[in-house]
Amino acid sequence: MKKIILSGIQPSGALTIGNYVGAVRNWAKLQTDETYCFYCVADMHAITVRQDPNELRKRSFETAALLLAAGIDPDKSTLFIQSQVPQHAQLSWVLCCNSYMGELSRMTQFKDKSATKNEENINAGLFTYPVLMAADILLYNADYVPVGVDQKQHLELCRDIAIRFNNAYGEVFKVPEPMIARVGAKIMSLQSPDKKMSKSDPNPNGFVAIMDEPDVIMKKFKRAVTDSESVIEYREDKLGVSNLLTIYATITGKSIEESVAEFQGMGYGQLKIKVAEAVIEELTPIQTAFKQYLANPDYISEVLEKGRKQASEAAQKILDKVFEKIGF
Ligand code: TYM
């Protein structure tokens, strides 16, 4: 029996090297003979923030192309767009009726987002978003969910909901395990290294987008905030430098210790250039492949149509069980 892997990504802005290092890079590697992977472009999650419809459609498509470019193989995995598989919304409602206001109120992402957003759009979707995410996962019997640290709490909630449902109605859901890398699961902003790197950062110097041109990547790393010392060490109080080391280590496949050793005696300027070069080297083939995929939109549409069929077939099996159990 193959282990089932599921993960998702929102098509809400330019994907960053945080998304890449924390998630997407591992997704490609998880496609092995022992696993079967489902990867979804989570456009339903994206509309918790008002989106321009044409932009959203375009970005969902481009995100799929980028996932292909990053090594998701449609012959090995199911790649699909969430909104094209209606079972996600259907299960989400059932799970909403098995989730508590209290536990959803405790989600730090909801607390953060509702605190910083303009008040008129703290919509109910923002609140129930983790339930939709639980539906995404439980619909496919996922064993493992590879994510960055910021999704850990949502994964714990998903497990709680699955266990609660199973206790009430009998075993239906597999209880999934989060899969969070030891290094790289939280890449920080280059400008405010105490904050997570985010594609919604209004300051574009804070993040490196996967599609940034090499000279832009170099410029952003050169401007990265460090500290007033001049020693290259991986330490909790050296957030900027530690973040650069983390990016370097994950991208090159070296350990943090090896990376620190490699930079001994160098200055921050050299460190920044080396990290930028490693990132450029890693991203260049992905950027080239992305452009090639986009030049062939019919192929992407075919992949997504196949993904839609495969995903909805798998999802319907679980949904049928759920509907049976709850009396529909
Ligand atoms: P999203 O779109 O915000 O991010 C996609 C993935 O990238 C990871 N990530 C990071 N990792 C390291 N450092 C960072 N700075 C960084 N920023 C983002 C995220 O942890 C995530 O793994 N709700 C999810 C998408 C989703 C999903 C799912 C995930 C929808 N359904 C089901 C897993 C399973 C989200 O908004 O991720």
Tab-separated table of C-alpha atoms and ligand atoms in Angstrom:
chain	number	residue	atom	x	y	z
A	1	MET	CA	0.000	0.000	0.000
A	2	LYS	CA	1.445	3.330	-1.056
A	3	LYS	CA	1.476	6.175	1.432
A	4	ILE	CA	-0.679	9.073	0.356
A	5	ILE	CA	0.737	12.578	0.362
A	6	LEU	CA	-1.381	15.690	-0.018
A	7	SER	CA	-0.567	19.345	-0.005
A	8	GLY	CA	-1.795	22.626	-1.404
A	9	ILE	CA	-0.698	26.128	-2.213
A	10	GLN	CA	-2.642	29.332	-2.673
A	11	PRO	CA	-2.365	31.063	-6.035
A	12	SER	CA	-2.479	34.445	-4.343
A	13	GLY	CA	0.575	36.311	-5.555
A	14	ALA	CA	4.053	35.489	-6.719
A	15	LEU	CA	5.275	32.294	-5.079
A	16	THR	CA	8.379	32.922	-2.992
A	17	ILE	CA	11.491	30.959	-2.137
A	18	GLY	CA	9.773	30.468	1.239
A	19	ASN	CA	7.031	28.468	-0.499
A	20	TYR	CA	9.685	26.725	-2.526
A	21	VAL	CA	12.050	25.759	0.280
A	22	GLY	CA	9.316	25.109	2.856
A	23	ALA	CA	6.996	23.136	0.605
A	24	VAL	CA	7.180	22.826	-3.169
A	25	ARG	CA	10.781	21.635	-3.364
A	26	ASN	CA	9.918	18.747	-1.063
A	27	TRP	CA	6.745	17.929	-2.980
A	28	ALA	CA	8.708	16.905	-6.037
A	29	LYS	CA	11.042	14.756	-3.950
A	30	LEU	CA	8.155	12.973	-2.274
A	31	GLN	CA	7.116	11.394	-5.558
A	32	THR	CA	8.606	7.933	-5.059
A	33	ASP	CA	7.630	4.329	-5.677
A	34	GLU	CA	6.282	4.141	-2.120
A	35	THR	CA	4.009	7.188	-2.325
A	36	TYR	CA	1.136	8.632	-4.270
A	37	CYS	CA	0.805	12.412	-4.187
A	38	PHE	CA	-2.097	14.817	-4.607
A	39	TYR	CA	-1.139	18.463	-5.042
A	40	CYS	CA	-3.746	21.175	-5.290
A	41	VAL	CA	-3.804	24.806	-6.281
A	42	ALA	CA	-5.971	26.147	-3.463
A	43	ASP	CA	-7.950	28.841	-5.267
A	44	MET	CA	-10.885	28.479	-2.873
A	45	HIS	CA	-8.566	29.470	-0.055
A	46	ALA	CA	-7.394	32.479	-2.033
A	47	ILE	CA	-10.836	34.124	-2.123
A	48	THR	CA	-10.814	34.761	1.627
A	49	VAL	CA	-9.179	37.927	0.321
A	50	ARG	CA	-10.973	39.751	-2.494
A	51	GLN	CA	-9.345	38.802	-5.808
A	52	ASP	CA	-9.606	40.138	-9.313
A	53	PRO	CA	-11.394	37.255	-11.125
A	54	ASN	CA	-9.279	37.232	-14.293
A	55	GLU	CA	-6.094	37.618	-12.300
A	56	LEU	CA	-7.070	34.727	-10.024
A	57	ARG	CA	-7.847	32.421	-12.953
A	58	LYS	CA	-4.547	33.342	-14.571
A	59	ARG	CA	-2.559	32.839	-11.378
A	60	SER	CA	-4.149	29.451	-10.674
A	61	PHE	CA	-3.101	28.337	-14.135
A	62	GLU	CA	0.381	29.770	-13.731
A	63	THR	CA	0.771	28.179	-10.321
A	64	ALA	CA	-0.010	24.818	-11.894
A	65	ALA	CA	2.644	25.534	-14.548
A	66	LEU	CA	5.139	26.457	-11.858
A	67	LEU	CA	4.467	23.244	-9.965
A	68	LEU	CA	5.119	21.282	-13.144
A	69	ALA	CA	8.314	23.282	-13.659
A	70	ALA	CA	9.368	22.492	-10.096
A	71	GLY	CA	9.144	18.790	-10.827
A	72	ILE	CA	5.580	17.668	-10.118
A	73	ASP	CA	5.102	14.822	-12.563
A	74	PRO	CA	1.492	14.397	-13.691
A	75	ASP	CA	2.169	10.764	-14.538
A	76	LYS	CA	3.117	10.074	-10.941
A	77	SER	CA	0.891	12.536	-9.060
A	78	THR	CA	-2.492	14.190	-9.299
A	79	LEU	CA	-2.200	17.934	-9.861
A	80	PHE	CA	-5.494	19.802	-9.736
A	81	ILE	CA	-7.293	23.033	-9.020
A	82	GLN	CA	-9.308	22.898	-5.817
A	83	SER	CA	-12.435	24.703	-7.076
A	84	GLN	CA	-12.782	22.196	-9.930
A	85	VAL	CA	-13.420	19.407	-7.438
A	86	PRO	CA	-16.718	20.275	-5.732
A	87	GLN	CA	-16.286	17.599	-3.068
A	88	HIS	CA	-13.980	20.016	-1.202
A	89	ALA	CA	-16.825	22.459	-0.595
A	90	GLN	CA	-19.231	19.630	0.182
A	91	LEU	CA	-17.045	18.014	2.826
A	92	SER	CA	-16.071	21.386	4.191
A	93	TRP	CA	-19.678	22.104	5.169
A	94	VAL	CA	-20.032	18.779	6.966
A	95	LEU	CA	-16.788	19.423	8.819
A	96	CYS	CA	-17.869	22.958	9.715
A	97	CYS	CA	-20.766	21.365	11.549
A	98	ASN	CA	-18.224	19.277	13.460
A	99	SER	CA	-15.846	22.104	14.355
A	100	TYR	CA	-16.120	24.488	17.248
A	101	MET	CA	-16.092	28.280	17.188
A	102	GLY	CA	-13.649	28.170	20.106
A	103	GLU	CA	-11.005	26.097	18.335
A	104	LEU	CA	-11.268	28.161	15.154
A	105	SER	CA	-10.924	31.375	17.169
A	106	ARG	CA	-7.627	30.090	18.512
A	107	MET	CA	-5.991	29.777	15.078
A	108	THR	CA	-3.094	32.230	15.127
A	109	GLN	CA	-3.298	32.821	11.392
A	110	PHE	CA	-6.918	33.924	11.767
A	111	LYS	CA	-6.027	36.123	14.729
A	112	ASP	CA	-3.145	37.727	12.826
A	113	LYS	CA	-5.053	38.212	9.615
A	114	SER	CA	-8.153	39.597	11.278
A	115	ALA	CA	-6.025	41.968	13.337
A	116	THR	CA	-4.197	43.443	10.365
A	117	LYS	CA	-6.906	43.455	7.700
A	118	ASN	CA	-9.218	46.336	7.035
A	119	GLU	CA	-12.244	45.521	9.161
A	120	GLU	CA	-14.830	45.360	6.395
A	121	ASN	CA	-13.424	42.127	4.988
A	122	ILE	CA	-12.989	39.889	8.000
A	123	ASN	CA	-15.283	37.451	6.288
A	124	ALA	CA	-16.604	34.131	7.574
A	125	GLY	CA	-14.407	32.299	5.047
A	126	LEU	CA	-11.303	33.612	6.749
A	127	PHE	CA	-12.617	32.069	9.963
A	128	THR	CA	-13.589	28.669	8.519
A	129	TYR	CA	-10.562	28.453	6.215
A	130	PRO	CA	-8.816	25.757	8.334
A	131	VAL	CA	-11.930	23.583	8.027
A	132	LEU	CA	-11.729	23.771	4.238
A	133	MET	CA	-8.088	22.826	4.558
A	134	ALA	CA	-9.071	19.832	6.712
A	135	ALA	CA	-11.511	18.801	3.978
A	136	ASP	CA	-8.726	19.062	1.369
A	137	ILE	CA	-6.655	16.626	3.371
A	138	LEU	CA	-9.279	14.181	4.647
A	139	LEU	CA	-10.910	13.717	1.223
A	140	TYR	CA	-7.843	11.841	-0.018
A	141	ASN	CA	-7.020	9.671	2.991
A	142	ALA	CA	-3.706	11.465	3.242
A	143	ASP	CA	-1.037	9.860	5.430
A	144	TYR	CA	1.358	12.805	5.281
A	145	VAL	CA	0.961	16.505	4.642
A	146	PRO	CA	4.207	18.317	3.756
A	147	VAL	CA	3.937	21.962	4.851
A	148	GLY	CA	5.891	24.832	6.356
A	149	VAL	CA	5.713	25.616	10.069
A	150	ASP	CA	2.969	28.224	9.586
A	151	GLN	CA	0.481	25.458	8.698
A	152	LYS	CA	1.253	23.255	11.707
A	153	GLN	CA	-1.627	24.512	13.814
A	154	HIS	CA	-4.066	23.960	10.941
A	155	LEU	CA	-2.810	20.394	10.640
A	156	GLU	CA	-3.387	19.803	14.344
A	157	LEU	CA	-6.925	21.092	13.958
A	158	CYS	CA	-7.434	18.775	10.984
A	159	ARG	CA	-6.360	15.836	13.129
A	160	ASP	CA	-8.715	16.890	15.938
A	161	ILE	CA	-11.641	17.162	13.529
A	162	ALA	CA	-10.868	13.758	11.986
A	163	ILE	CA	-10.625	12.048	15.371
A	164	ARG	CA	-13.809	13.727	16.603
A	165	PHE	CA	-15.720	12.699	13.499
A	166	ASN	CA	-14.442	9.118	13.704
A	167	ASN	CA	-15.451	8.933	17.368
A	168	ALA	CA	-18.935	10.167	16.613
A	169	TYR	CA	-19.675	8.225	13.424
A	170	GLY	CA	-17.178	5.358	13.177
A	171	GLU	CA	-13.862	5.159	11.344
A	172	VAL	CA	-14.107	7.181	8.153
A	173	PHE	CA	-11.069	9.401	8.062
A	174	LYS	CA	-7.402	8.582	8.188
A	175	VAL	CA	-5.728	10.849	10.740
A	176	PRO	CA	-2.904	12.595	8.828
A	177	GLU	CA	0.602	13.403	10.032
A	178	PRO	CA	2.208	16.751	9.294
A	179	MET	CA	5.561	16.546	7.528
A	180	ILE	CA	7.636	19.570	8.461
A	181	ALA	CA	11.289	19.803	7.464
A	182	ARG	CA	13.792	20.243	10.281
A	183	VAL	CA	15.521	23.041	8.365
A	184	GLY	CA	13.802	25.497	6.027
A	185	ALA	CA	10.224	25.135	7.239
A	186	LYS	CA	10.137	28.823	8.105
A	187	ILE	CA	12.067	31.118	5.793
A	188	MET	CA	12.085	34.659	7.117
A	189	SER	CA	11.656	38.003	5.364
A	190	LEU	CA	14.912	39.436	4.032
A	191	GLN	CA	13.926	42.857	5.336
A	192	SER	CA	12.369	41.912	8.700
A	193	PRO	CA	13.997	38.613	9.617
A	194	ASP	CA	11.720	38.296	12.649
A	195	LYS	CA	8.762	37.844	10.263
A	196	LYS	CA	7.940	34.989	7.923
A	197	MET	CA	8.759	35.557	4.250
A	198	SER	CA	5.399	36.100	2.626
A	199	LYS	CA	4.157	36.619	-0.899
A	200	SER	CA	1.719	39.215	0.422
A	201	ASP	CA	4.515	41.371	1.875
A	202	PRO	CA	3.947	44.907	0.543
A	203	ASN	CA	7.712	45.419	0.478
A	204	PRO	CA	9.022	43.347	-2.478
A	205	ASN	CA	12.548	43.437	-1.033
A	206	GLY	CA	11.316	41.243	1.811
A	207	PHE	CA	10.787	38.231	-0.439
A	208	VAL	CA	12.436	36.581	-3.411
A	209	ALA	CA	9.869	35.333	-5.900
A	210	ILE	CA	10.586	32.073	-7.687
A	211	MET	CA	10.233	33.982	-10.960
A	212	ASP	CA	12.459	36.940	-10.021
A	213	GLU	CA	15.175	37.676	-12.595
A	214	PRO	CA	18.764	36.835	-11.516
A	215	ASP	CA	19.771	40.489	-11.134
A	216	VAL	CA	16.705	41.157	-8.982
A	217	ILE	CA	17.516	38.138	-6.803
A	218	MET	CA	21.089	39.355	-6.377
A	219	LYS	CA	19.910	42.868	-5.498
A	220	LYS	CA	17.408	41.615	-2.927
A	221	PHE	CA	19.986	39.424	-1.189
A	222	LYS	CA	22.547	42.227	-1.182
A	223	ARG	CA	19.993	44.395	0.617
A	224	ALA	CA	19.088	41.687	3.129
A	225	VAL	CA	19.024	42.910	6.716
A	226	THR	CA	21.689	41.288	8.926
A	227	ASP	CA	23.171	42.671	12.161
A	228	SER	CA	25.980	44.866	13.412
A	229	GLU	CA	28.419	42.040	14.155
A	230	SER	CA	30.513	40.602	11.386
A	231	VAL	CA	30.675	36.951	12.315
A	232	ILE	CA	28.830	34.296	10.332
A	233	GLU	CA	27.153	32.075	12.900
A	234	TYR	CA	23.833	30.317	13.151
A	235	ARG	CA	22.304	31.720	16.325
A	236	GLU	CA	18.857	32.616	17.575
A	237	ASP	CA	19.846	36.235	18.096
A	238	LYS	CA	21.240	36.506	14.562
A	239	LEU	CA	17.974	36.135	12.669
A	240	GLY	CA	19.065	37.671	9.374
A	241	VAL	CA	22.334	35.746	9.065
A	242	SER	CA	20.736	32.505	10.266
A	243	ASN	CA	18.009	32.926	7.661
A	244	LEU	CA	20.599	33.342	4.898
A	245	LEU	CA	22.407	30.241	6.142
A	246	THR	CA	19.144	28.301	6.196
A	247	ILE	CA	18.342	29.281	2.626
A	248	TYR	CA	21.844	28.335	1.531
A	249	ALA	CA	21.818	25.007	3.354
A	250	THR	CA	18.420	23.881	2.062
A	251	ILE	CA	19.068	24.941	-1.512
A	252	THR	CA	22.508	23.328	-1.713
A	253	GLY	CA	21.578	20.256	0.316
A	254	LYS	CA	24.346	20.962	2.820
A	255	SER	CA	23.863	20.920	6.568
A	256	ILE	CA	23.817	24.145	8.581
A	257	GLU	CA	27.132	23.140	10.167
A	258	GLU	CA	28.771	22.564	6.782
A	259	SER	CA	27.443	25.872	5.520
A	260	VAL	CA	28.696	27.777	8.565
A	261	ALA	CA	32.124	26.152	8.152
A	262	GLU	CA	32.212	27.088	4.484
A	263	PHE	CA	31.704	30.780	5.287
A	264	GLN	CA	34.268	31.037	8.051
A	265	GLY	CA	36.407	34.120	7.682
A	266	MET	CA	34.107	35.691	5.104
A	267	GLY	CA	32.114	38.870	5.512
A	268	TYR	CA	28.356	39.379	5.210
A	269	GLY	CA	28.787	40.813	1.716
A	270	GLN	CA	30.326	37.575	0.471
A	271	LEU	CA	27.738	35.476	2.277
A	272	LYS	CA	24.904	37.378	0.582
A	273	ILE	CA	26.452	36.961	-2.856
A	274	LYS	CA	27.037	33.226	-2.342
A	275	VAL	CA	23.468	32.674	-1.170
A	276	ALA	CA	22.096	34.660	-4.102
A	277	GLU	CA	24.219	32.655	-6.530
A	278	ALA	CA	22.999	29.361	-5.094
A	279	VAL	CA	19.386	30.508	-5.327
A	280	ILE	CA	19.833	31.736	-8.900
A	281	GLU	CA	21.420	28.448	-9.895
A	282	GLU	CA	18.538	26.496	-8.382
A	283	LEU	CA	15.788	28.677	-9.834
A	284	THR	CA	17.096	29.230	-13.364
A	285	PRO	CA	16.079	25.795	-14.732
A	286	ILE	CA	12.681	26.106	-13.043
A	287	GLN	CA	12.146	29.521	-14.622
A	288	THR	CA	13.088	28.161	-18.040
A	289	ALA	CA	10.771	25.178	-17.664
A	290	PHE	CA	7.965	27.458	-16.445
A	291	LYS	CA	8.201	29.555	-19.599
A	292	GLN	CA	8.183	26.426	-21.745
A	293	TYR	CA	5.085	25.084	-20.012
A	294	LEU	CA	3.288	28.403	-20.319
A	295	ALA	CA	4.029	28.452	-24.040
A	296	ASN	CA	1.976	25.272	-24.221
A	297	PRO	CA	-1.263	26.091	-22.371
A	298	ASP	CA	-3.136	23.202	-23.981
A	299	TYR	CA	-0.826	20.786	-22.257
A	300	ILE	CA	-1.411	22.415	-18.862
A	301	SER	CA	-5.174	22.302	-19.434
A	302	GLU	CA	-4.915	18.609	-20.258
A	303	VAL	CA	-2.921	17.912	-17.101
A	304	LEU	CA	-5.440	19.825	-15.010
A	305	GLU	CA	-8.394	18.056	-16.588
A	306	LYS	CA	-6.817	14.691	-15.870
A	307	GLY	CA	-6.088	15.893	-12.331
A	308	ARG	CA	-9.666	17.054	-11.853
A	309	LYS	CA	-11.020	13.637	-12.865
A	310	GLN	CA	-8.583	11.684	-10.710
A	311	ALA	CA	-9.078	13.929	-7.691
A	312	SER	CA	-12.824	13.914	-7.872
A	313	GLU	CA	-12.965	10.165	-8.279
A	314	ALA	CA	-10.811	9.670	-5.175
A	315	ALA	CA	-12.653	12.339	-3.206
A	316	GLN	CA	-16.108	11.007	-4.038
A	317	LYS	CA	-15.312	7.679	-2.399
A	318	ILE	CA	-14.675	9.341	0.947
A	319	LEU	CA	-17.554	11.749	0.541
A	320	ASP	CA	-19.956	8.846	-0.126
A	321	LYS	CA	-18.881	7.255	3.165
A	322	VAL	CA	-19.315	10.528	5.027
A	323	PHE	CA	-22.768	11.164	3.567
A	324	GLU	CA	-23.810	7.628	4.444
A	325	LYS	CA	-22.648	8.064	8.034
A	326	ILE	CA	-24.332	11.368	8.656
A	327	GLY	CA	-27.678	10.404	7.130
A	328	PHE	CA	-27.671	12.122	3.739
B	1	TYM	P1	0.409	28.949	1.383
B	1	TYM	O1	-0.116	29.088	-0.007
B	1	TYM	O2	0.441	30.148	2.239
B	1	TYM	O3	1.857	28.333	1.343
B	1	TYM	C1	2.157	27.145	0.617
B	1	TYM	C2	3.189	26.332	1.388
B	1	TYM	O4	4.363	27.107	1.580
B	1	TYM	C3	4.722	27.107	2.946
B	1	TYM	N1	5.341	28.410	3.270
B	1	TYM	C4	6.548	28.545	3.796
B	1	TYM	N2	7.483	27.654	4.162
B	1	TYM	C5	8.642	28.134	4.685
B	1	TYM	N3	8.888	29.455	4.834
B	1	TYM	C6	7.986	30.391	4.478
B	1	TYM	N4	8.253	31.680	4.625
B	1	TYM	C7	6.741	29.947	3.924
B	1	TYM	N5	5.647	30.588	3.470
B	1	TYM	C8	4.795	29.625	3.076
B	1	TYM	C9	3.418	26.909	3.691
B	1	TYM	O5	3.624	26.403	4.986
B	1	TYM	C10	2.710	25.934	2.790
B	1	TYM	O6	3.118	24.610	3.076
B	1	TYM	N6	-3.568	26.826	3.553
B	1	TYM	C11	-2.341	26.583	2.819
B	1	TYM	C12	-2.591	25.913	1.493
B	1	TYM	C13	-3.405	24.685	1.590
B	1	TYM	C14	-2.979	23.421	2.093
B	1	TYM	C15	-4.103	22.573	1.959
B	1	TYM	C16	-1.784	22.964	2.615
B	1	TYM	C17	-4.685	24.558	1.211
B	1	TYM	N7	-5.113	23.308	1.430
B	1	TYM	C18	-4.059	21.236	2.391
B	1	TYM	C19	-1.732	21.620	3.022
B	1	TYM	C20	-2.860	20.795	2.911
B	1	TYM	C21	-1.652	27.905	2.539
B	1	TYM	O7	-2.245	28.940	2.606
B	1	TYM	O8	-0.367	27.779	2.128
